[in-house]
mmCIF file of C-alpha atoms in Angstrom:
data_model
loop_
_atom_site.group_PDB
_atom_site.id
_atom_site.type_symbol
_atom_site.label_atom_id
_atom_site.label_comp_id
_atom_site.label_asym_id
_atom_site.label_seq_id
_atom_site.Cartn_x
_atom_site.Cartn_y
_atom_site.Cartn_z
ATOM 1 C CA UNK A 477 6.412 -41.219 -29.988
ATOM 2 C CA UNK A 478 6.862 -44.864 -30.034
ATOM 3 C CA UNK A 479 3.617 -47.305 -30.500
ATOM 4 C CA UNK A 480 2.435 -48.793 -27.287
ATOM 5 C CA UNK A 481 3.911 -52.502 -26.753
ATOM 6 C CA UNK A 482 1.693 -55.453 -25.865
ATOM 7 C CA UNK A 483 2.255 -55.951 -22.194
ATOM 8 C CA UNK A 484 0.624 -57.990 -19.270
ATOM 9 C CA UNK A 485 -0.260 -56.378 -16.112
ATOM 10 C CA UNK A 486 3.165 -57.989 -14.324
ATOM 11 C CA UNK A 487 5.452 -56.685 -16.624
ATOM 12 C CA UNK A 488 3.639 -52.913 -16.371
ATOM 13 C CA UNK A 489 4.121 -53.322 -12.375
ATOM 14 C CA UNK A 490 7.559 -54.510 -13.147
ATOM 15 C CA UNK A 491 8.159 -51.337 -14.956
ATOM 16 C CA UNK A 492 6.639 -48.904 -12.947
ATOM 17 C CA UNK A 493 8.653 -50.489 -9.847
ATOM 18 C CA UNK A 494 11.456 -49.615 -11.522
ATOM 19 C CA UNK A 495 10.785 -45.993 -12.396
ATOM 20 C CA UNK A 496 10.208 -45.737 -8.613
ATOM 21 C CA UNK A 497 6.986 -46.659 -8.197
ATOM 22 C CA UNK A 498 6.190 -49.237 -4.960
ATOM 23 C CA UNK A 499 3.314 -51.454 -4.490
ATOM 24 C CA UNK A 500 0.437 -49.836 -2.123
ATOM 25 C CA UNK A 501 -2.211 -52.286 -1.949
ATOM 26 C CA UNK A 502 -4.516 -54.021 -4.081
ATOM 27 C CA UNK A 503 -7.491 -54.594 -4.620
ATOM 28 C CA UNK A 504 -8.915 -57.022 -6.317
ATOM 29 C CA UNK A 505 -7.026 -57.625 -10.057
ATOM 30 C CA UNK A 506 -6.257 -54.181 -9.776
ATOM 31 C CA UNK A 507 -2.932 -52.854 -7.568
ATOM 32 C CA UNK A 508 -2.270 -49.521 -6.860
ATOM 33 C CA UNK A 509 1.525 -47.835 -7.093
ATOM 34 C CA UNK A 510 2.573 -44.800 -5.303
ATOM 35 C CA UNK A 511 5.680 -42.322 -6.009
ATOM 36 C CA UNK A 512 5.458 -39.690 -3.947
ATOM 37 C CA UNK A 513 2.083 -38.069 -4.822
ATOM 38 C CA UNK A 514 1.653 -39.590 -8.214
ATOM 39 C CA UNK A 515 -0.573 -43.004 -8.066
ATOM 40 C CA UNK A 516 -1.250 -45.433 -10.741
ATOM 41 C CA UNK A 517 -3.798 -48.136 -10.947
ATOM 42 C CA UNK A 518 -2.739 -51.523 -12.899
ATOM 43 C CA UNK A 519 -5.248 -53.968 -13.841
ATOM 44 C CA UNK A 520 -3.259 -57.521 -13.044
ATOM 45 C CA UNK A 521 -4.798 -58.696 -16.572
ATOM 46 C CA UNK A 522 -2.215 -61.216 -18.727
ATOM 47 C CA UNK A 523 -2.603 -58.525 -21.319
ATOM 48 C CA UNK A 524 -3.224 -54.914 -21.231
ATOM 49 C CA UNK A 525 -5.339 -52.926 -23.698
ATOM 50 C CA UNK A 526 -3.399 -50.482 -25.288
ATOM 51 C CA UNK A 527 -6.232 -47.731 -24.014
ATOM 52 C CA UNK A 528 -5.489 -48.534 -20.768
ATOM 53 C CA UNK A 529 -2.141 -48.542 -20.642
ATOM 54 C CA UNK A 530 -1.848 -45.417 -22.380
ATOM 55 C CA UNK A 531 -4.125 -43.623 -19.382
ATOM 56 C CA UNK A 532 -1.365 -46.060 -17.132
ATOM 57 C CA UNK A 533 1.374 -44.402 -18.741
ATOM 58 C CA UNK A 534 -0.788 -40.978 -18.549
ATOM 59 C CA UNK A 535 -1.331 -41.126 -14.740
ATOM 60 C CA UNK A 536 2.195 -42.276 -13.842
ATOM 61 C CA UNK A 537 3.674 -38.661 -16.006
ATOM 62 C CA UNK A 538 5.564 -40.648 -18.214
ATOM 63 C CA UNK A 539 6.226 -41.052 -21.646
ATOM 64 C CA UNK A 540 5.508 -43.826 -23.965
ATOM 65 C CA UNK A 541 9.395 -43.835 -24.522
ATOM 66 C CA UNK A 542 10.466 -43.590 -21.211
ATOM 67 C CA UNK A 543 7.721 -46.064 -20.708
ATOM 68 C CA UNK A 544 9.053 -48.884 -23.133
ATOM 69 C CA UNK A 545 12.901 -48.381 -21.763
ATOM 70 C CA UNK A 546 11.798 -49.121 -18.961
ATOM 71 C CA UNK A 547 10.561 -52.343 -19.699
#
């Protein structure tokens, strides 16, 4: 398992957009992503805590991997 990168809230919506993910709503800083019946909830923070985007990375049933090639 890779470490987790240092990412802002954009670039983790970027990334989850292009898993599959789309854009719900928001709320707030904080937008929710849908695929199918997975959600995800991204704080839209210039950086991301590397706690919360490991429950990010958690909720969306990804890998930290799969996460980073993503980016």
């Amino acid at each position: 398992m890779s470490k987790l990168p240092v990412v802002s809230g954009k670039d983790t919506i970027k990334a989850l957009e292009h898993i599959g993910f789309s854009v719900t709503r928001q709320k707030g800083s904080h937008v929710i992503l849908r695929k199918g019946n997975i959600g995800c909830v991204v704080p839209s923070h210039k950086e991301i805590k590397s706690g919360t985007l490991a429950g990010i990375i958690r909720q969306a049933g990804l890998s930290v991997d799969e996460f980073i090639d993503a980016l």
